[in-house]
């Protein structure tokens, strides 16, 4: 079933272009260049009324939610709060009939996410589930479902489910913007065109991402490393860091790059590996100066940049570039080298890549 790949994780990483295509299929009206969600029970009137969105999930799905916040706030201009399900369910979140709660779950069976969904409904909110399993408990209990079409995910470390959740958020962000008329037609058309290019761009990233192997070999004996980024890159840094922890068992932390000098910089010492994401044009100059702060202290830096970047090469040891797209869409591409980095590091350490210690694929108990 691994279709020639050594591990499910590697197979699933390579399935991402297809998962993107399948998640978009039937949801884009080619003529009008609009997003369509057939069978959605939430009416346009209800969507107009929403004054607040909560995105609630665990682990990697929570990280997808962090990207979702940027997307929805930027495109639809609705305030979004992202919460870990095990926190949301035990506090007194301010939820009303005008709140939309979006739960995100690959398996659709995560106990905390399911309990958060039920609590949100009890409080009167509408709940929309983004899930990979349409027959799951979460899909059944939600008012509406956007299915990610990633196909079964076997490896414990989530890859294609995460990026398919991102695609679902891109579609949803455009949809909400369409309904609430917060973006111009021209912008919508270019967003949809950019979205439709993502599968082939992901293929392109996969075709050269093996280069990450050398960096993986160089970090395998380290005790600790850092991922830094700003804006949406920070959300990707968190996911990259989690992926590494799960399967390589190496400690890592993700930091918003601007926060370094408020404490973490004290941990930057000679040769410590730092993975720096610099894909956001508007934050680029700031990122370059943050990178210089760590290289000045001897860090060994891998940069993730957009194709055509020239600056980053000067201030980092290695650069992996990803094709240019709309800045909100870069996470779907920039996370791929990070997934491969954790895969190859785990492999180099001789760990059980698909079944890391202490973890289960589906967390159905609290
Ligand atoms: C990380 C990972 C976990 C899950 C989390 C939520 O690679 O797989 O962090 O993302 O347990 O699971 P789902 O999405 O099934 O609710």
mmCIF file of C-alpha atoms and ligand atoms in Angstrom:
data_model
loop_
_atom_site.group_PDB
_atom_site.id
_atom_site.type_symbol
_atom_site.label_atom_id
_atom_site.label_comp_id
_atom_site.label_asym_id
_atom_site.label_seq_id
_atom_site.Cartn_x
_atom_site.Cartn_y
_atom_site.Cartn_z
ATOM 1 C CA UNK A 1 0.000 0.000 0.000
ATOM 2 C CA UNK A 2 2.983 2.295 0.283
ATOM 3 C CA UNK A 3 3.168 2.294 -3.497
ATOM 4 C CA UNK A 4 6.936 2.078 -3.618
ATOM 5 C CA UNK A 5 7.599 4.631 -0.899
ATOM 6 C CA UNK A 6 9.555 3.557 2.192
ATOM 7 C CA UNK A 7 7.024 5.089 4.554
ATOM 8 C CA UNK A 8 3.430 6.264 4.544
ATOM 9 C CA UNK A 9 4.610 9.708 5.557
ATOM 10 C CA UNK A 10 6.741 10.105 2.432
ATOM 11 C CA UNK A 11 3.928 8.770 0.267
ATOM 12 C CA UNK A 12 1.471 11.191 1.852
ATOM 13 C CA UNK A 13 3.834 14.132 1.413
ATOM 14 C CA UNK A 14 3.977 13.269 -2.283
ATOM 15 C CA UNK A 15 0.211 12.950 -2.505
ATOM 16 C CA UNK A 16 -0.260 16.621 -1.660
ATOM 17 C CA UNK A 17 -0.670 17.936 -5.210
ATOM 18 C CA UNK A 18 -3.473 15.430 -5.756
ATOM 19 C CA UNK A 19 -5.048 16.197 -2.404
ATOM 20 C CA UNK A 20 -5.086 19.903 -3.333
ATOM 21 C CA UNK A 21 -6.787 19.160 -6.647
ATOM 22 C CA UNK A 22 -9.361 16.888 -5.053
ATOM 23 C CA UNK A 23 -10.157 19.408 -2.330
ATOM 24 C CA UNK A 24 -10.827 22.074 -4.992
ATOM 25 C CA UNK A 25 -12.801 19.833 -7.327
ATOM 26 C CA UNK A 26 -16.425 20.876 -7.686
ATOM 27 C CA UNK A 27 -15.884 23.941 -5.520
ATOM 28 C CA UNK A 28 -14.807 26.406 -8.159
ATOM 29 C CA UNK A 29 -17.157 27.755 -10.783
ATOM 30 C CA UNK A 30 -14.802 28.070 -13.735
ATOM 31 C CA UNK A 31 -16.936 30.507 -15.688
ATOM 32 C CA UNK A 32 -17.587 32.988 -12.947
ATOM 33 C CA UNK A 33 -14.335 32.252 -11.092
ATOM 34 C CA UNK A 34 -16.288 31.918 -7.880
ATOM 35 C CA UNK A 35 -16.197 29.500 -4.995
ATOM 36 C CA UNK A 36 -19.224 27.261 -4.643
ATOM 37 C CA UNK A 37 -20.102 25.140 -1.630
ATOM 38 C CA UNK A 38 -22.988 22.948 -2.570
ATOM 39 C CA UNK A 39 -25.219 21.746 0.219
ATOM 40 C CA UNK A 40 -24.097 24.342 2.743
ATOM 41 C CA UNK A 41 -26.962 24.929 5.147
ATOM 42 C CA UNK A 42 -25.611 28.295 6.304
ATOM 43 C CA UNK A 43 -27.407 30.897 4.226
ATOM 44 C CA UNK A 44 -25.885 34.074 2.847
ATOM 45 C CA UNK A 45 -28.052 36.007 5.315
ATOM 46 C CA UNK A 46 -26.603 34.031 8.204
ATOM 47 C CA UNK A 47 -23.099 34.521 6.888
ATOM 48 C CA UNK A 48 -23.728 38.265 6.657
ATOM 49 C CA UNK A 49 -24.720 38.322 10.327
ATOM 50 C CA UNK A 50 -21.606 36.678 11.706
ATOM 51 C CA UNK A 51 -19.593 39.052 13.823
ATOM 52 C CA UNK A 52 -17.000 36.653 15.176
ATOM 53 C CA UNK A 53 -15.389 33.367 14.221
ATOM 54 C CA UNK A 54 -13.694 30.856 16.481
ATOM 55 C CA UNK A 55 -11.456 28.234 14.951
ATOM 56 C CA UNK A 56 -11.052 25.324 17.358
ATOM 57 C CA UNK A 57 -8.819 22.282 16.878
ATOM 58 C CA UNK A 58 -5.850 20.308 18.236
ATOM 59 C CA UNK A 59 -2.248 19.895 17.135
ATOM 60 C CA UNK A 60 -1.604 20.209 13.451
ATOM 61 C CA UNK A 61 -5.250 21.039 12.735
ATOM 62 C CA UNK A 62 -4.869 23.940 15.192
ATOM 63 C CA UNK A 63 -1.872 25.109 13.175
ATOM 64 C CA UNK A 64 -4.006 25.020 10.027
ATOM 65 C CA UNK A 65 -6.495 27.162 11.965
ATOM 66 C CA UNK A 66 -3.793 29.754 12.638
ATOM 67 C CA UNK A 67 -3.340 30.111 8.878
ATOM 68 C CA UNK A 68 -7.135 30.171 8.526
ATOM 69 C CA UNK A 69 -7.296 33.202 10.799
ATOM 70 C CA UNK A 70 -4.983 35.184 8.513
ATOM 71 C CA UNK A 71 -6.968 34.130 5.474
ATOM 72 C CA UNK A 72 -10.433 34.928 6.826
ATOM 73 C CA UNK A 73 -9.442 38.178 8.497
ATOM 74 C CA UNK A 74 -7.586 39.355 5.424
ATOM 75 C CA UNK A 75 -10.216 38.411 2.843
ATOM 76 C CA UNK A 76 -13.529 38.572 4.691
ATOM 77 C CA UNK A 77 -12.624 41.062 7.445
ATOM 78 C CA UNK A 78 -14.327 39.063 10.208
ATOM 79 C CA UNK A 79 -12.481 38.883 13.548
ATOM 80 C CA UNK A 80 -11.171 35.367 14.155
ATOM 81 C CA UNK A 81 -9.914 33.785 17.360
ATOM 82 C CA UNK A 82 -8.082 30.466 17.187
ATOM 83 C CA UNK A 83 -8.185 28.167 20.168
ATOM 84 C CA UNK A 84 -6.891 24.787 21.195
ATOM 85 C CA UNK A 85 -9.946 22.559 21.752
ATOM 86 C CA UNK A 86 -8.876 21.394 25.219
ATOM 87 C CA UNK A 87 -8.671 25.055 26.290
ATOM 88 C CA UNK A 88 -11.809 26.291 24.567
ATOM 89 C CA UNK A 89 -14.044 23.665 26.112
ATOM 90 C CA UNK A 90 -13.019 24.438 29.667
ATOM 91 C CA UNK A 91 -13.230 28.214 29.658
ATOM 92 C CA UNK A 92 -16.202 30.489 29.168
ATOM 93 C CA UNK A 93 -15.761 31.543 25.556
ATOM 94 C CA UNK A 94 -17.894 34.461 24.429
ATOM 95 C CA UNK A 95 -20.098 32.708 21.929
ATOM 96 C CA UNK A 96 -23.460 34.003 20.682
ATOM 97 C CA UNK A 97 -25.882 33.197 17.860
ATOM 98 C CA UNK A 98 -23.780 35.478 15.682
ATOM 99 C CA UNK A 99 -20.639 33.441 16.277
ATOM 100 C CA UNK A 100 -19.472 30.894 13.744
ATOM 101 C CA UNK A 101 -17.332 28.142 15.209
ATOM 102 C CA UNK A 102 -15.123 26.272 12.762
ATOM 103 C CA UNK A 103 -13.732 23.000 14.052
ATOM 104 C CA UNK A 104 -10.873 21.383 12.163
ATOM 105 C CA UNK A 105 -10.052 17.701 12.449
ATOM 106 C CA UNK A 106 -8.449 15.199 10.130
ATOM 107 C CA UNK A 107 -9.964 12.169 11.832
ATOM 108 C CA UNK A 108 -13.201 13.799 12.930
ATOM 109 C CA UNK A 109 -12.932 11.794 16.151
ATOM 110 C CA UNK A 110 -10.686 13.877 18.395
ATOM 111 C CA UNK A 111 -12.379 13.899 21.806
ATOM 112 C CA UNK A 112 -11.553 17.487 22.769
ATOM 113 C CA UNK A 113 -12.553 18.887 19.387
ATOM 114 C CA UNK A 114 -15.837 16.993 19.469
ATOM 115 C CA UNK A 115 -16.562 18.258 22.992
ATOM 116 C CA UNK A 116 -15.739 21.829 21.922
ATOM 117 C CA UNK A 117 -18.134 21.470 18.979
ATOM 118 C CA UNK A 118 -20.929 20.314 21.278
ATOM 119 C CA UNK A 119 -20.256 23.125 23.738
ATOM 120 C CA UNK A 120 -20.331 25.704 20.918
ATOM 121 C CA UNK A 121 -23.672 24.381 19.677
ATOM 122 C CA UNK A 122 -25.062 24.382 23.190
ATOM 123 C CA UNK A 123 -24.156 28.059 23.402
ATOM 124 C CA UNK A 124 -26.108 28.745 20.234
ATOM 125 C CA UNK A 125 -23.332 29.036 17.655
ATOM 126 C CA UNK A 126 -23.404 27.521 14.195
ATOM 127 C CA UNK A 127 -20.636 24.988 13.740
ATOM 128 C CA UNK A 128 -18.826 24.288 10.507
ATOM 129 C CA UNK A 129 -16.471 21.305 10.447
ATOM 130 C CA UNK A 130 -13.458 20.963 8.186
ATOM 131 C CA UNK A 131 -12.666 17.271 8.283
ATOM 132 C CA UNK A 132 -11.127 14.508 6.236
ATOM 133 C CA UNK A 133 -13.624 11.850 7.315
ATOM 134 C CA UNK A 134 -17.185 12.567 6.214
ATOM 135 C CA UNK A 135 -18.745 9.782 8.286
ATOM 136 C CA UNK A 136 -16.992 10.879 11.495
ATOM 137 C CA UNK A 137 -18.576 11.988 14.776
ATOM 138 C CA UNK A 138 -17.479 15.577 14.192
ATOM 139 C CA UNK A 139 -18.965 15.607 10.689
ATOM 140 C CA UNK A 140 -22.219 14.174 12.039
ATOM 141 C CA UNK A 141 -22.579 16.657 14.873
ATOM 142 C CA UNK A 142 -21.686 19.825 12.944
ATOM 143 C CA UNK A 143 -24.246 22.022 11.160
ATOM 144 C CA UNK A 144 -22.102 22.007 8.035
ATOM 145 C CA UNK A 145 -19.098 20.155 6.710
ATOM 146 C CA UNK A 146 -16.357 21.062 4.297
ATOM 147 C CA UNK A 147 -14.642 17.798 3.521
ATOM 148 C CA UNK A 148 -10.939 17.844 2.777
ATOM 149 C CA UNK A 149 -10.333 15.296 0.068
ATOM 150 C CA UNK A 150 -6.861 14.222 1.157
ATOM 151 C CA UNK A 151 -7.677 10.513 1.177
ATOM 152 C CA UNK A 152 -6.791 8.261 4.110
ATOM 153 C CA UNK A 153 -3.831 9.479 6.134
ATOM 154 C CA UNK A 154 -1.954 6.634 7.820
ATOM 155 C CA UNK A 155 1.266 8.195 9.147
ATOM 156 C CA UNK A 156 0.810 9.647 12.624
ATOM 157 C CA UNK A 157 2.512 12.873 11.568
ATOM 158 C CA UNK A 158 -0.066 14.739 9.552
ATOM 159 C CA UNK A 159 1.037 16.182 6.206
ATOM 160 C CA UNK A 160 -1.477 16.047 3.371
ATOM 161 C CA UNK A 161 -4.398 16.505 5.767
ATOM 162 C CA UNK A 162 -2.826 19.748 7.035
ATOM 163 C CA UNK A 163 -2.243 21.235 3.588
ATOM 164 C CA UNK A 164 -5.729 20.154 2.468
ATOM 165 C CA UNK A 165 -7.121 21.982 5.498
ATOM 166 C CA UNK A 166 -5.240 25.045 4.250
ATOM 167 C CA UNK A 167 -6.860 24.678 0.821
ATOM 168 C CA UNK A 168 -10.257 24.382 2.539
ATOM 169 C CA UNK A 169 -9.551 27.650 4.394
ATOM 170 C CA UNK A 170 -8.501 29.349 1.148
ATOM 171 C CA UNK A 171 -11.791 28.330 -0.469
ATOM 172 C CA UNK A 172 -13.767 29.339 2.599
ATOM 173 C CA UNK A 173 -11.991 32.699 2.884
ATOM 174 C CA UNK A 174 -12.788 33.520 -0.735
ATOM 175 C CA UNK A 175 -16.355 32.299 -0.274
ATOM 176 C CA UNK A 176 -16.960 34.485 2.778
ATOM 177 C CA UNK A 177 -15.426 37.447 0.960
ATOM 178 C CA UNK A 178 -17.696 36.786 -2.017
ATOM 179 C CA UNK A 179 -20.816 36.697 0.140
ATOM 180 C CA UNK A 180 -19.873 39.699 2.243
ATOM 181 C CA UNK A 181 -18.465 41.589 -0.747
ATOM 182 C CA UNK A 182 -15.213 42.438 0.938
ATOM 183 C CA UNK A 183 -13.050 41.883 -2.146
ATOM 184 C CA UNK A 184 -13.329 43.158 -5.717
ATOM 185 C CA UNK A 185 -14.074 40.803 -8.548
ATOM 186 C CA UNK A 186 -10.583 41.264 -10.010
ATOM 187 C CA UNK A 187 -8.953 40.253 -6.754
ATOM 188 C CA UNK A 188 -11.220 37.238 -6.454
ATOM 189 C CA UNK A 189 -10.305 36.100 -9.942
ATOM 190 C CA UNK A 190 -6.590 36.368 -9.265
ATOM 191 C CA UNK A 191 -6.983 34.526 -5.961
ATOM 192 C CA UNK A 192 -8.791 31.679 -7.683
ATOM 193 C CA UNK A 193 -6.238 31.534 -10.451
ATOM 194 C CA UNK A 194 -3.450 31.403 -7.877
ATOM 195 C CA UNK A 195 -5.284 28.683 -5.965
ATOM 196 C CA UNK A 196 -5.636 26.579 -9.091
ATOM 197 C CA UNK A 197 -1.891 26.791 -9.662
ATOM 198 C CA UNK A 198 -1.036 25.429 -6.217
ATOM 199 C CA UNK A 199 -1.102 21.710 -7.158
ATOM 200 C CA UNK A 200 1.502 22.069 -9.884
ATOM 201 C CA UNK A 201 3.572 24.411 -7.721
ATOM 202 C CA UNK A 202 3.518 21.790 -4.963
ATOM 203 C CA UNK A 203 4.763 19.268 -7.522
ATOM 204 C CA UNK A 204 7.584 21.619 -8.364
ATOM 205 C CA UNK A 205 8.574 21.945 -4.691
ATOM 206 C CA UNK A 206 8.524 18.154 -4.332
ATOM 207 C CA UNK A 207 10.778 17.755 -7.344
ATOM 208 C CA UNK A 208 13.732 19.489 -5.690
ATOM 209 C CA UNK A 209 12.999 19.184 -1.992
ATOM 210 C CA UNK A 210 15.291 16.177 -1.617
ATOM 211 C CA UNK A 211 17.981 18.842 -1.251
ATOM 212 C CA UNK A 212 16.787 19.198 2.310
ATOM 213 C CA UNK A 213 18.460 15.882 3.148
ATOM 214 C CA UNK A 214 21.872 17.433 3.707
ATOM 215 C CA UNK A 215 20.405 19.858 6.204
ATOM 216 C CA UNK A 216 18.567 16.988 7.902
ATOM 217 C CA UNK A 217 21.874 15.153 8.328
ATOM 218 C CA UNK A 218 23.420 18.264 9.815
ATOM 219 C CA UNK A 219 20.737 18.690 12.494
ATOM 220 C CA UNK A 220 20.261 15.108 13.568
ATOM 221 C CA UNK A 221 22.757 15.250 16.426
ATOM 222 C CA UNK A 222 21.581 18.566 17.795
ATOM 223 C CA UNK A 223 19.653 18.787 21.036
ATOM 224 C CA UNK A 224 17.616 21.793 20.129
ATOM 225 C CA UNK A 225 16.728 24.115 17.281
ATOM 226 C CA UNK A 226 14.562 27.056 16.352
ATOM 227 C CA UNK A 227 12.049 27.935 13.690
ATOM 228 C CA UNK A 228 11.417 31.612 13.121
ATOM 229 C CA UNK A 229 9.022 33.573 10.934
ATOM 230 C CA UNK A 230 6.715 36.560 10.896
ATOM 231 C CA UNK A 231 3.036 36.795 10.057
ATOM 232 C CA UNK A 232 1.702 33.726 8.330
ATOM 233 C CA UNK A 233 5.250 32.325 8.221
ATOM 234 C CA UNK A 234 5.113 32.071 12.004
ATOM 235 C CA UNK A 235 2.086 29.765 11.738
ATOM 236 C CA UNK A 236 4.114 27.561 9.379
ATOM 237 C CA UNK A 237 7.094 27.684 11.745
ATOM 238 C CA UNK A 238 4.888 26.225 14.492
ATOM 239 C CA UNK A 239 3.830 23.371 12.243
ATOM 240 C CA UNK A 240 7.408 22.704 11.078
ATOM 241 C CA UNK A 241 8.555 22.596 14.684
ATOM 242 C CA UNK A 242 5.787 20.203 15.757
ATOM 243 C CA UNK A 243 6.551 17.892 12.832
ATOM 244 C CA UNK A 244 10.207 17.700 13.849
ATOM 245 C CA UNK A 245 9.416 17.054 17.512
ATOM 246 C CA UNK A 246 6.922 14.302 16.763
ATOM 247 C CA UNK A 247 9.109 12.061 14.684
ATOM 248 C CA UNK A 248 12.738 13.027 15.313
ATOM 249 C CA UNK A 249 12.298 13.609 19.083
ATOM 250 C CA UNK A 250 14.549 16.653 18.807
ATOM 251 C CA UNK A 251 13.413 19.634 20.808
ATOM 252 C CA UNK A 252 12.544 22.687 18.795
ATOM 253 C CA UNK A 253 10.676 25.894 19.288
ATOM 254 C CA UNK A 254 8.937 28.201 16.894
ATOM 255 C CA UNK A 255 9.157 31.921 17.520
ATOM 256 C CA UNK A 256 7.695 34.995 15.920
ATOM 257 C CA UNK A 257 10.986 36.461 14.719
ATOM 258 C CA UNK A 258 10.320 39.852 16.300
ATOM 259 C CA UNK A 259 10.115 38.226 19.727
ATOM 260 C CA UNK A 260 13.658 36.839 19.680
ATOM 261 C CA UNK A 261 15.233 39.792 21.357
ATOM 262 C CA UNK A 262 12.683 39.582 24.163
ATOM 263 C CA UNK A 263 14.284 36.474 25.563
ATOM 264 C CA UNK A 264 15.010 33.630 23.186
ATOM 265 C CA UNK A 265 18.057 35.243 21.673
ATOM 266 C CA UNK A 266 19.853 34.207 24.862
ATOM 267 C CA UNK A 267 19.646 30.603 23.642
ATOM 268 C CA UNK A 268 21.249 31.264 20.277
ATOM 269 C CA UNK A 269 24.775 29.920 20.392
ATOM 270 C CA UNK A 270 27.465 28.812 17.993
ATOM 271 C CA UNK A 271 26.177 26.286 15.439
ATOM 272 C CA UNK A 272 22.600 26.050 16.658
ATOM 273 C CA UNK A 273 20.344 25.283 13.699
ATOM 274 C CA UNK A 274 17.715 27.900 12.878
ATOM 275 C CA UNK A 275 15.108 27.510 10.179
ATOM 276 C CA UNK A 276 14.001 30.923 8.993
ATOM 277 C CA UNK A 277 10.948 31.457 6.821
ATOM 278 C CA UNK A 278 10.991 34.638 4.755
ATOM 279 C CA UNK A 279 8.214 34.284 2.189
ATOM 280 C CA UNK A 280 6.215 37.398 3.041
ATOM 281 C CA UNK A 281 7.152 40.422 0.940
ATOM 282 C CA UNK A 282 5.801 42.946 3.411
ATOM 283 C CA UNK A 283 7.819 41.498 6.272
ATOM 284 C CA UNK A 284 10.907 40.608 4.307
ATOM 285 C CA UNK A 285 13.261 43.371 5.420
ATOM 286 C CA UNK A 286 12.331 42.782 9.045
ATOM 287 C CA UNK A 287 13.000 39.058 8.633
ATOM 288 C CA UNK A 288 16.420 39.686 7.101
ATOM 289 C CA UNK A 289 17.435 41.733 10.130
ATOM 290 C CA UNK A 290 16.151 39.014 12.489
ATOM 291 C CA UNK A 291 18.192 36.460 10.555
ATOM 292 C CA UNK A 292 21.249 38.639 10.928
ATOM 293 C CA UNK A 293 20.660 38.697 14.690
ATOM 294 C CA UNK A 294 21.035 34.925 14.819
ATOM 295 C CA UNK A 295 23.839 34.530 12.279
ATOM 296 C CA UNK A 296 25.841 37.153 14.173
ATOM 297 C CA UNK A 297 25.721 34.714 17.088
ATOM 298 C CA UNK A 298 26.905 31.784 15.023
ATOM 299 C CA UNK A 299 23.602 30.089 14.150
ATOM 300 C CA UNK A 300 23.517 27.687 11.216
ATOM 301 C CA UNK A 301 20.578 28.970 9.177
ATOM 302 C CA UNK A 302 18.365 27.316 6.618
ATOM 303 C CA UNK A 303 16.211 29.890 4.851
ATOM 304 C CA UNK A 304 12.893 29.255 3.161
ATOM 305 C CA UNK A 305 12.280 31.930 0.564
ATOM 306 C CA UNK A 306 10.345 32.669 -2.575
ATOM 307 C CA UNK A 307 11.869 31.814 -5.943
ATOM 308 C CA UNK A 308 14.026 34.610 -7.288
ATOM 309 C CA UNK A 309 15.157 35.658 -3.842
ATOM 310 C CA UNK A 310 18.692 37.005 -3.798
ATOM 311 C CA UNK A 311 19.085 38.599 -0.366
ATOM 312 C CA UNK A 312 18.558 35.525 1.765
ATOM 313 C CA UNK A 313 21.487 33.671 0.200
ATOM 314 C CA UNK A 314 23.782 36.316 1.608
ATOM 315 C CA UNK A 315 22.628 35.931 5.193
ATOM 316 C CA UNK A 316 21.959 32.184 5.458
ATOM 317 C CA UNK A 317 23.926 28.973 4.962
ATOM 318 C CA UNK A 318 21.372 27.289 2.729
ATOM 319 C CA UNK A 319 18.174 28.328 1.024
ATOM 320 C CA UNK A 320 15.237 26.316 -0.230
ATOM 321 C CA UNK A 321 12.932 28.350 -2.398
ATOM 322 C CA UNK A 322 9.275 27.855 -3.166
ATOM 323 C CA UNK A 323 7.387 29.234 -6.177
ATOM 324 C CA UNK A 324 5.718 32.611 -5.864
ATOM 325 C CA UNK A 325 2.025 32.719 -5.132
ATOM 326 C CA UNK A 326 -0.425 34.987 -3.304
ATOM 327 C CA UNK A 327 1.177 35.593 0.097
ATOM 328 C CA UNK A 328 -1.738 33.933 1.958
ATOM 329 C CA UNK A 329 -1.158 30.751 -0.030
ATOM 330 C CA UNK A 330 2.586 30.328 0.609
ATOM 331 C CA UNK A 331 2.066 28.049 3.665
ATOM 332 C CA UNK A 332 0.753 25.264 1.402
ATOM 333 C CA UNK A 333 4.133 25.289 -0.350
ATOM 334 C CA UNK A 334 6.608 26.401 2.317
ATOM 335 C CA UNK A 335 5.557 23.657 4.739
ATOM 336 C CA UNK A 336 6.586 20.939 2.259
ATOM 337 C CA UNK A 337 10.368 21.312 2.746
ATOM 338 C CA UNK A 338 9.731 21.379 6.512
ATOM 339 C CA UNK A 339 7.747 18.131 6.339
ATOM 340 C CA UNK A 340 10.598 16.568 4.395
ATOM 341 C CA UNK A 341 13.148 17.947 6.833
ATOM 342 C CA UNK A 342 11.463 16.157 9.712
ATOM 343 C CA UNK A 343 11.026 13.009 7.641
ATOM 344 C CA UNK A 344 14.702 12.792 6.702
ATOM 345 C CA UNK A 345 15.869 13.692 10.196
ATOM 346 C CA UNK A 346 13.739 10.925 11.675
ATOM 347 C CA UNK A 347 15.035 8.537 9.033
ATOM 348 C CA UNK A 348 18.663 9.477 9.724
ATOM 349 C CA UNK A 349 18.081 8.776 13.423
ATOM 350 C CA UNK A 350 16.589 5.370 12.709
ATOM 351 C CA UNK A 351 13.239 6.209 14.309
ATOM 352 C CA UNK A 352 9.914 4.639 13.461
ATOM 353 C CA UNK A 353 8.786 7.423 11.115
ATOM 354 C CA UNK A 354 5.148 6.410 10.700
ATOM 355 C CA UNK A 355 4.562 5.375 14.308
ATOM 356 C CA UNK A 356 6.420 7.718 16.631
ATOM 357 C CA UNK A 357 6.680 6.800 20.290
ATOM 358 C CA UNK A 358 3.874 7.824 22.672
ATOM 359 C CA UNK A 359 1.551 9.095 19.945
ATOM 360 C CA UNK A 360 -1.688 7.817 18.433
ATOM 361 C CA UNK A 361 -3.170 8.759 15.088
ATOM 362 C CA UNK A 362 -6.539 9.531 16.532
ATOM 363 C CA UNK A 363 -6.896 10.897 20.056
ATOM 364 C CA UNK A 364 -10.352 9.736 21.123
ATOM 365 C CA UNK A 365 -9.704 10.105 24.839
ATOM 366 C CA UNK A 366 -9.049 13.281 26.768
HETATM 367 C C1 LIG B 1 0.372 16.026 14.252
HETATM 368 C C2 LIG B 1 -0.874 15.342 14.457
HETATM 369 C C3 LIG B 1 -1.736 15.741 15.629
HETATM 370 C C4 LIG B 1 -3.173 15.905 15.145
HETATM 371 C C5 LIG B 1 -4.109 16.173 16.315
HETATM 372 C C6 LIG B 1 -5.521 16.438 15.848
HETATM 373 O O1 LIG B 1 1.029 15.579 13.131
HETATM 374 O O2 LIG B 1 -1.217 14.488 13.691
HETATM 375 O O3 LIG B 1 -1.278 16.924 16.227
HETATM 376 O O4 LIG B 1 -3.192 16.951 14.223
HETATM 377 O O5 LIG B 1 -4.108 15.075 17.178
HETATM 378 O O6 LIG B 1 -6.041 15.351 15.143
HETATM 379 P P1 LIG B 1 -7.311 15.489 14.235
HETATM 380 O O7 LIG B 1 -6.974 16.420 13.118
HETATM 381 O O8 LIG B 1 -7.615 14.107 13.758
HETATM 382 O O9 LIG B 1 -8.410 16.075 15.083
#
